[in-house]
Tab-separated table of C-alpha atoms in Angstrom:
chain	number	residue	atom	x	y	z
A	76	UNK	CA	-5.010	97.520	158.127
A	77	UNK	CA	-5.545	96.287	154.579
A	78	UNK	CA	-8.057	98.327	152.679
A	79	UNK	CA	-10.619	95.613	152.627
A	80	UNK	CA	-10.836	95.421	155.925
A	81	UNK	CA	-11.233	99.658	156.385
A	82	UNK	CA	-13.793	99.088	153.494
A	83	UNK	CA	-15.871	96.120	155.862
A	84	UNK	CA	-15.032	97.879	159.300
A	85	UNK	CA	-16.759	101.459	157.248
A	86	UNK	CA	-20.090	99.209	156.118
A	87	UNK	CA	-20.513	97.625	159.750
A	88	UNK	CA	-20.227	100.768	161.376
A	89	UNK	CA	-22.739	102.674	159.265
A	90	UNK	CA	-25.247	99.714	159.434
A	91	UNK	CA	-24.658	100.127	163.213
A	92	UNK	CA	-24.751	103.861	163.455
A	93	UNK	CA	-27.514	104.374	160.573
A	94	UNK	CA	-29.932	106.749	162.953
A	95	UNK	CA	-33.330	105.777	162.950
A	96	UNK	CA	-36.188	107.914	161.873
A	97	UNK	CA	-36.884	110.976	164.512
A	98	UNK	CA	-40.491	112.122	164.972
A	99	UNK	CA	-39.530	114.801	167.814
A	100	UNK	CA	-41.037	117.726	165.400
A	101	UNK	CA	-44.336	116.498	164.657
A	102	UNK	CA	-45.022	115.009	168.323
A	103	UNK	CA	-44.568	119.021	169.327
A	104	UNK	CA	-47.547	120.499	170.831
A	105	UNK	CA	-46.780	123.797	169.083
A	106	UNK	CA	-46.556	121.891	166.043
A	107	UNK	CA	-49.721	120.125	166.272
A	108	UNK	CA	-51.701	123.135	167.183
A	109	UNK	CA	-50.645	125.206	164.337
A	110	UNK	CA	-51.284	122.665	162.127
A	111	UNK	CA	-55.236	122.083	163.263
A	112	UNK	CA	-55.539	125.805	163.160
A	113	UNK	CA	-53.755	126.197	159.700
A	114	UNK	CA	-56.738	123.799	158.656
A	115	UNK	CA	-59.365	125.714	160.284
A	116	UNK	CA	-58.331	129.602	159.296
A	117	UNK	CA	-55.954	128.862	155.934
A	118	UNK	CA	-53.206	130.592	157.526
A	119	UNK	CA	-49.867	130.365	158.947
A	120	UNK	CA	-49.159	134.102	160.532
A	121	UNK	CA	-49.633	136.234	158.018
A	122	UNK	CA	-49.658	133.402	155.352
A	123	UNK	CA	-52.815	132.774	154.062
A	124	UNK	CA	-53.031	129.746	151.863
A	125	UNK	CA	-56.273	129.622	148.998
A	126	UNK	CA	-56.996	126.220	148.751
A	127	UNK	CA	-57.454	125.827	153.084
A	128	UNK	CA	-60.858	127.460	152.550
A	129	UNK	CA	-63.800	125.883	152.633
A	130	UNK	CA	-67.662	126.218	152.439
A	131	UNK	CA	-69.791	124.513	155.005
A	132	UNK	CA	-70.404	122.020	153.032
A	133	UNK	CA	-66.615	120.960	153.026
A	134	UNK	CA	-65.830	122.118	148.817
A	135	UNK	CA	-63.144	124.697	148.649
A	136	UNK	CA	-64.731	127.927	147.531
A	137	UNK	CA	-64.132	128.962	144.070
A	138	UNK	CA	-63.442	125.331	142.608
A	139	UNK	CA	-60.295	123.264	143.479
A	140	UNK	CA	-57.574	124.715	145.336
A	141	UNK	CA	-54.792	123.516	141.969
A	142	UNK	CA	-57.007	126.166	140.030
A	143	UNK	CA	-55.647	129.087	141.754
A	144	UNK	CA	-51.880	127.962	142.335
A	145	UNK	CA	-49.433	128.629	140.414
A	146	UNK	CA	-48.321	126.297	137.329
A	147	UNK	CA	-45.189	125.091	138.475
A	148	UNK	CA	-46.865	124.389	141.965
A	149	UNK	CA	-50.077	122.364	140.340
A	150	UNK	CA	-48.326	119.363	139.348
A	151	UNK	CA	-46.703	119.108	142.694
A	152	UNK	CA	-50.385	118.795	143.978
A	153	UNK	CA	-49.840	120.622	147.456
A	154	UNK	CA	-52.791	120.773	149.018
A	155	UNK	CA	-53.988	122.464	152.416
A	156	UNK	CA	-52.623	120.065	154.591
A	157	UNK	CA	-49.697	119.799	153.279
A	158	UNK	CA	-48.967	123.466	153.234
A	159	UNK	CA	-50.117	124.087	156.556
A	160	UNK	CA	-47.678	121.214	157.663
A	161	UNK	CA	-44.545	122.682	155.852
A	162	UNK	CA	-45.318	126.442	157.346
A	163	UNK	CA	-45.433	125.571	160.714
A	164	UNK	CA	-42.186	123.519	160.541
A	165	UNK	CA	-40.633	126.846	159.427
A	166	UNK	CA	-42.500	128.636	162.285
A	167	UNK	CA	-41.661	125.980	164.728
A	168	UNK	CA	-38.349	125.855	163.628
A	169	UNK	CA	-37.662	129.951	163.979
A	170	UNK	CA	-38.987	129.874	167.227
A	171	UNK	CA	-36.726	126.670	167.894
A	172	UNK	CA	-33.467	128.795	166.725
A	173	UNK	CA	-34.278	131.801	168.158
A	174	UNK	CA	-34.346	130.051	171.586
A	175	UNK	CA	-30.713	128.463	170.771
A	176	UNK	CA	-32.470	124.830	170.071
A	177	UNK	CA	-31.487	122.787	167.287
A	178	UNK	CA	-33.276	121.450	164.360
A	179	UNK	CA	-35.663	118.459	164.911
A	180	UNK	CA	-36.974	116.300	162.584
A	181	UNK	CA	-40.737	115.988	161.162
A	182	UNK	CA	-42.166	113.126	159.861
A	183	UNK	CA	-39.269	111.963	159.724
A	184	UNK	CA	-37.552	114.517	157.394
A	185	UNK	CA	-35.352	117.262	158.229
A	186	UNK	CA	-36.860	120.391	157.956
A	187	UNK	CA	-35.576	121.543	154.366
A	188	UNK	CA	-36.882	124.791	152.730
A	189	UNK	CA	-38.591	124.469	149.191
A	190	UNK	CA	-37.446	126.479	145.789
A	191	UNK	CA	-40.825	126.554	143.490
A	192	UNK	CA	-42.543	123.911	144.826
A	193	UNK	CA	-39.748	121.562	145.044
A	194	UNK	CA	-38.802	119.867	148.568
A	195	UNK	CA	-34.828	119.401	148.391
A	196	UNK	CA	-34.135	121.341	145.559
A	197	UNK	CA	-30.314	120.329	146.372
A	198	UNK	CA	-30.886	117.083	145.997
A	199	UNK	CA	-32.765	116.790	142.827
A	200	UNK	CA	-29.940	119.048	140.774
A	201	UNK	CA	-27.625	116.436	142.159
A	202	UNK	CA	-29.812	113.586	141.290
A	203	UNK	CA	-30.004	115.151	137.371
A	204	UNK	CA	-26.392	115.696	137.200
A	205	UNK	CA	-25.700	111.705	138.541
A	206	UNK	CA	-27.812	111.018	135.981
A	207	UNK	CA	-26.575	113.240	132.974
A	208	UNK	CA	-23.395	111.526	134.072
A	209	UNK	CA	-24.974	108.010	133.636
A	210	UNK	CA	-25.676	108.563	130.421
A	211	UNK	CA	-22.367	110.186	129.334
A	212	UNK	CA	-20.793	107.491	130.817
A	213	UNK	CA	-23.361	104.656	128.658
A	214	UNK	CA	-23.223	106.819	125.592
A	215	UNK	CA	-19.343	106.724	125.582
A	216	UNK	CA	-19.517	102.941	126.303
A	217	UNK	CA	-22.135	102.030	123.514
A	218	UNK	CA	-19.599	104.497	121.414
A	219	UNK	CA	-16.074	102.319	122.125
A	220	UNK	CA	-17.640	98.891	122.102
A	221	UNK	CA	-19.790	99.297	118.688
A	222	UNK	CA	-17.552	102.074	116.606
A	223	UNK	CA	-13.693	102.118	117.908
A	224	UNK	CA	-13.117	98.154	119.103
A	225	UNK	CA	-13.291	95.601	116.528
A	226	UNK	CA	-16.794	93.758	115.771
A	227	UNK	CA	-16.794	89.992	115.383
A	228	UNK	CA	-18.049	89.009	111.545
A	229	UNK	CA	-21.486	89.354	113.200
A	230	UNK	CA	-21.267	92.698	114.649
A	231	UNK	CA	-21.248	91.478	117.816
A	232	UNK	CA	-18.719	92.707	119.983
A	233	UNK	CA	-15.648	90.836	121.310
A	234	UNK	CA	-16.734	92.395	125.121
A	235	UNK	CA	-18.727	89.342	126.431
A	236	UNK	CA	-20.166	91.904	128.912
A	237	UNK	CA	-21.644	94.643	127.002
A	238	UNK	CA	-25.061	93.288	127.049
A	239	UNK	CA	-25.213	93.455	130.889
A	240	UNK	CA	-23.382	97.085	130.428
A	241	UNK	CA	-26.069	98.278	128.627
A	242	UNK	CA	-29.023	97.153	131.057
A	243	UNK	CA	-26.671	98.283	134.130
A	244	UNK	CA	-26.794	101.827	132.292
A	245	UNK	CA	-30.631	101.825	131.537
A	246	UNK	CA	-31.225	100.930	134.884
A	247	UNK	CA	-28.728	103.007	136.546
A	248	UNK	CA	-30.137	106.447	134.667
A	249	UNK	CA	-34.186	104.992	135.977
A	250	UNK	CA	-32.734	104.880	139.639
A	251	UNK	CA	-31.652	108.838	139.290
A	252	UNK	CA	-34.472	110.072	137.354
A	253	UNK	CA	-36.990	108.500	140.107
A	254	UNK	CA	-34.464	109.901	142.572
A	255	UNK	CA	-35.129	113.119	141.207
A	256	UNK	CA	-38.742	112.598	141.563
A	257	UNK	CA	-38.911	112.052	145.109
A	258	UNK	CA	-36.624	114.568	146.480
A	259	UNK	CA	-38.372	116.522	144.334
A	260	UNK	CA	-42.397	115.946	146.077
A	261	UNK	CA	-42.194	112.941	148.388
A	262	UNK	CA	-45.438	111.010	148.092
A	263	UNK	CA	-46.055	107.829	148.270
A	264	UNK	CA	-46.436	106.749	144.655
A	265	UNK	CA	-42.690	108.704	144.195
A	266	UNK	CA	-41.342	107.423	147.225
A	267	UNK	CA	-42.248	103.624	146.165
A	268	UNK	CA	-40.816	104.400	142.601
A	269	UNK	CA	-37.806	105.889	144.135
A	270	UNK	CA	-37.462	102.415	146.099
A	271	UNK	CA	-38.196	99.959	143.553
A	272	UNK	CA	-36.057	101.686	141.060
A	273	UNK	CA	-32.873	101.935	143.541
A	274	UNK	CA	-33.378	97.961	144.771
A	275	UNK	CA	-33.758	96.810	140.483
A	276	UNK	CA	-30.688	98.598	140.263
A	277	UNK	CA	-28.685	97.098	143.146
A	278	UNK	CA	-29.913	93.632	142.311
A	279	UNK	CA	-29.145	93.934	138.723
A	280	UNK	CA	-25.705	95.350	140.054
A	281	UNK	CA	-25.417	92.374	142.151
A	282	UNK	CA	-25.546	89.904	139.193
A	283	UNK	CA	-23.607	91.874	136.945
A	284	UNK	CA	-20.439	91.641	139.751
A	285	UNK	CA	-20.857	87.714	139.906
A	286	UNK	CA	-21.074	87.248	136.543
A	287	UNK	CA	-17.920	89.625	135.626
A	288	UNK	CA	-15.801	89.619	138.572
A	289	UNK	CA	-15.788	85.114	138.425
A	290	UNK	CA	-16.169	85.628	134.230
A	291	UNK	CA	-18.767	83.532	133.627
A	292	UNK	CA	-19.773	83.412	130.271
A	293	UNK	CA	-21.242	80.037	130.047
A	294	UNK	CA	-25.268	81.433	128.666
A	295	UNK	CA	-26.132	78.364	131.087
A	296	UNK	CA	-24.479	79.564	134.211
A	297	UNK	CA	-25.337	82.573	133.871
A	298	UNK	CA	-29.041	82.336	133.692
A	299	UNK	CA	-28.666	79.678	136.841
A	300	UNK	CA	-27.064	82.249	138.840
A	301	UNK	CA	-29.429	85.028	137.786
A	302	UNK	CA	-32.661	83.527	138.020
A	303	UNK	CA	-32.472	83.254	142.242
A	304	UNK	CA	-31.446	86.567	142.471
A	305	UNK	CA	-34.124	88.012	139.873
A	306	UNK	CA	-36.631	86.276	142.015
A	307	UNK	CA	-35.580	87.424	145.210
A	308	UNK	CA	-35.077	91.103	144.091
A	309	UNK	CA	-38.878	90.493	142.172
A	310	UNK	CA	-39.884	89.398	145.185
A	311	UNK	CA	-38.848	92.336	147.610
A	312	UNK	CA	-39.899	94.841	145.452
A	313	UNK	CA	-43.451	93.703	145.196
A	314	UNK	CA	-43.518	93.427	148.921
A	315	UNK	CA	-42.699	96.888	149.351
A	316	UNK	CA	-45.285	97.823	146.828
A	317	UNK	CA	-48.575	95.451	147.375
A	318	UNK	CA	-47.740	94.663	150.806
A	319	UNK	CA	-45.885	96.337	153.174
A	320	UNK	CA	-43.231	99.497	152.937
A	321	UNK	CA	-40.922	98.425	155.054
A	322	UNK	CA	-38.015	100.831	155.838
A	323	UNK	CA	-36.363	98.458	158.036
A	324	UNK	CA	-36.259	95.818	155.748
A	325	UNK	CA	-35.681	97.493	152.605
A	326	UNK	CA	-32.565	99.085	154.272
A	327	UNK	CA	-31.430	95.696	155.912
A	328	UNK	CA	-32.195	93.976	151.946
A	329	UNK	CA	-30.112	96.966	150.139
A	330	UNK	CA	-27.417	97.270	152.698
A	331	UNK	CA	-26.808	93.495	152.207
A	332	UNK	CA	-26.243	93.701	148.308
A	333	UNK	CA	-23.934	96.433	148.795
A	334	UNK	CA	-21.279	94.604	151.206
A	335	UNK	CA	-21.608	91.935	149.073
A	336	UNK	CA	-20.340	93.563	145.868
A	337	UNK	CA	-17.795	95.946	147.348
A	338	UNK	CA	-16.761	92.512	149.020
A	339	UNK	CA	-16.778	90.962	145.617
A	340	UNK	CA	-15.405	93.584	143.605
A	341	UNK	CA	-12.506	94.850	146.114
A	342	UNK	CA	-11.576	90.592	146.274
A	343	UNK	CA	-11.627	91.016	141.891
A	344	UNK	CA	-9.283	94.389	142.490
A	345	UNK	CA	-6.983	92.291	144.760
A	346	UNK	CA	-6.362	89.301	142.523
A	347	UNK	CA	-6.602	90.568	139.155
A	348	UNK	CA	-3.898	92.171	137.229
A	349	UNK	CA	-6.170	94.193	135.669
A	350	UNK	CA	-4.624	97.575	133.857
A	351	UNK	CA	-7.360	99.834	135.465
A	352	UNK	CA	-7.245	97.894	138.636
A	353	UNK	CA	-6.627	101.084	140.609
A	354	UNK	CA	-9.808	102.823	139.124
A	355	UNK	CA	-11.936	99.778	140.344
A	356	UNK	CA	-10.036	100.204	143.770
A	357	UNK	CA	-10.894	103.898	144.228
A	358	UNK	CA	-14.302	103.072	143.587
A	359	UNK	CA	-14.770	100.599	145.748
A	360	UNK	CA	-13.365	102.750	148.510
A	361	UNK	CA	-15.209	105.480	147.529
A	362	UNK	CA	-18.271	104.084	147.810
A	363	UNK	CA	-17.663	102.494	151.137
A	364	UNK	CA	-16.606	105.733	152.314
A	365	UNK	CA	-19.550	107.711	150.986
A	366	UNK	CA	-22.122	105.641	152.584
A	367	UNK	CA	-20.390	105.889	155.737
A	368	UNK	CA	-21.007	109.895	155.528
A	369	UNK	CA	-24.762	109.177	155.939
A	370	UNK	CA	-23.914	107.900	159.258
A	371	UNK	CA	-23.382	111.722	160.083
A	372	UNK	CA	-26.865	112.681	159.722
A	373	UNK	CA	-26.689	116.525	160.525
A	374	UNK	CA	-29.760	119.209	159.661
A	375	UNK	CA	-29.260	120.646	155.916
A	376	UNK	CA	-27.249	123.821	156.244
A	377	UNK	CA	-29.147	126.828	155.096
A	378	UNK	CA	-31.959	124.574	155.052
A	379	UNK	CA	-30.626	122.817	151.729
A	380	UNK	CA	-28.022	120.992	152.203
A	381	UNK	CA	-27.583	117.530	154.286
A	382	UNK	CA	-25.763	114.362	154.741
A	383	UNK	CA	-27.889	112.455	151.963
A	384	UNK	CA	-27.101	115.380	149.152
A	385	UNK	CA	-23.214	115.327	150.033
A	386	UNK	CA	-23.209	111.559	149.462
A	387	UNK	CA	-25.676	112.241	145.975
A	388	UNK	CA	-22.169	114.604	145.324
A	389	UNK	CA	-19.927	112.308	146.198
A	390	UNK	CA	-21.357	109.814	143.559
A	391	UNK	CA	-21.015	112.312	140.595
A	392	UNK	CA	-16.834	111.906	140.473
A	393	UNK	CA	-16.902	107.850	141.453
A	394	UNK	CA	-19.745	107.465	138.705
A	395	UNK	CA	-17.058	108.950	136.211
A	396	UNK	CA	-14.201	106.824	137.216
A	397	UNK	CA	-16.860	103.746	137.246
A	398	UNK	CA	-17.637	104.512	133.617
A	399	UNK	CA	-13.974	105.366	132.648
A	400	UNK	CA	-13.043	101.361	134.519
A	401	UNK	CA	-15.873	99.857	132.036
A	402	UNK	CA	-14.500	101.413	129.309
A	403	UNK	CA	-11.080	99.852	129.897
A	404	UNK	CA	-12.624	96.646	131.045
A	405	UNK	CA	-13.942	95.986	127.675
A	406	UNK	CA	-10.424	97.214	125.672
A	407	UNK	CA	-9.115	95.179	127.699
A	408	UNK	CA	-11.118	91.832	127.257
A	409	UNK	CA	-11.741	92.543	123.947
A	410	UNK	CA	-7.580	92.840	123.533
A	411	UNK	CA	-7.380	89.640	125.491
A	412	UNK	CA	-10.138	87.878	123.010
A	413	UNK	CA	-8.135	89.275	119.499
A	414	UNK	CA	-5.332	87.295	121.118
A	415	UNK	CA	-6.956	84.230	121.257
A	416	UNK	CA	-8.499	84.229	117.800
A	417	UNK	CA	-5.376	84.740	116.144
């Protein structure tokens, strides 16, 4: 089997296999009832949480419950419910493994354990280093293509792409920072900016393969095959935003750019004779491969660690090699160009 096909056999299997989300642990009795008693007492066991109490006229006692948290917790703006909510899914889920039951999910979350305030601490250091990576990878990119290739008389560069490079990279380091965000305290504002940020950059993405991988240079073309896709990617986000967050949709939407630019790009690997064809190969791969690992949605290990942080891992190495095929891309276009002017 050629690779393209194990690349388009991996994406149809994990859109087929992609679980759905489980609400098993907050539909538990147990659950529930800890939960409306947390409210009513401000406790969990012997955890006793300031900001559950309240007066009879419904005002926490002693001003707002941020005033007596700690500083790195304020900002995360956990409030009674909240807490009471992520102690009894610990409760629940020590009584769960003490009776030999697995882990369930809760709203439909694994239950992770939080390090100073932050939800999947795991994932947001991986989400920081994908993006320190980003911007190693742009900053040695803006470095080649403006101070060690030649510059046209205008200071322009010869790399016809490096305009799209740099909005890829602005874009790509906004998707990790908001990723960041939200594993860091999922709300709803963080979750939607988490969203948004990932489907800019997949759209974006989406255009950038056309226009590089059939070379279209043409200022004309280019904004005739960009402008649908802008509009459509406009579009979506604004639906999830104003309208409707759609899960379903979204995943359908982002799943759908994806195939088509590994499909795209893996087509460019197999025709071109490219000198860094093999980095563009392993990426492609890569990528199909590491998406597929989400398909094995297990409970994070210790509490930390899951199927969606091994794939944020995965992408720290096949960012590099992305960066390091860019890089080559544009000696080697810009090599191709010198020809042609002399």
């Amino acid at each position: 089997m050629s690779p393209f096909r194990s690349l388009l056999l991996s994406v149809v299997v994990f859109l087929l296999l992609w679980p759905l989300d489980a609400t098993e642990g907050d539909a538990d009795p147990l659950y529930i009832d800890c939960v409306e008693q947390c409210k009513k007492t401000g406790c969990v066991g012997d955890r006793c949480f300031q900001h559950c109490k309240f007066s009879s006229d419904g005002k926490p006692i002693d001003g707002p419950w941020y005033m007596h948290e700690p500083l790195y917790l304020r900002w995360k703006q956990w409030d009674c419910c909240t807490d009471c909510s992520y102690y009894c899914m610990l409760a629940r889920e020590e009584e769960r493994t003490k009776l030999g039951d697995k882990p369930v999910k809760y709203h439909g979350k694994w239950p992770f354990r939080r390090v100073y305030g932050i939800q999947e601490p795991v994932a947001v250091a991986l989400s920081a280093v994908n993006l320190a990576v980003q911007f190693h990878g742009w900053v040695s990119f803006f470095i080649l293509v403006y101070y060690k290739l030649p510059l046209r008389t205008d200071k322009k560069t010869y790399y016809e792409y490096t305009g799209l490079w740099h909005i890829y990279g602005i874009l790509s380091m906004n998707s990790w920072l908001w990723s960041a965000v939200f594993h860091s305290r999922a709300v709803e504002l963080t979750e939607k900016l988490d969203l948004s940020s990932a489907v800019a950059l997949l759209g974006f993405s989406l255009i950038l393969t056309i226009l590089r991988c059939f070379n279209v240079r043409d200022e004309a073309t280019r904004v005739m095959i960009s402008a649908p896709l802008l509009a459509f990617v406009t579009t979506h986000i604004m639906y999830l935003n104003f309208y409707e967050l759609a899960y379903g949709l979204n995943r359908i939407v982002c799943m759908g750019m994806v195939v088509v630019q590994l499909v795209i790009w893996a087509i460019c690997a197999a025709r071109s004779n490219h000198p860094a064809r093999w980095k563009l190969w392993t990426v492609v791969v890569g990528g199909g491969l590491a998406m597929v690992l989400e398909t094995y949605d297990f409970p994070p290990y210790m509490g930390y660690v899951d199927a969606h942080a091994l794939w944020h891992a995965t992408s720290i190495p096949l960012t590099f090699l992305w960066w390091s095929f860019v890089r080559d891309d544009a000696e080697f276009r810009t090599s191709a160009m010198l020809k042609k002017v002399k």
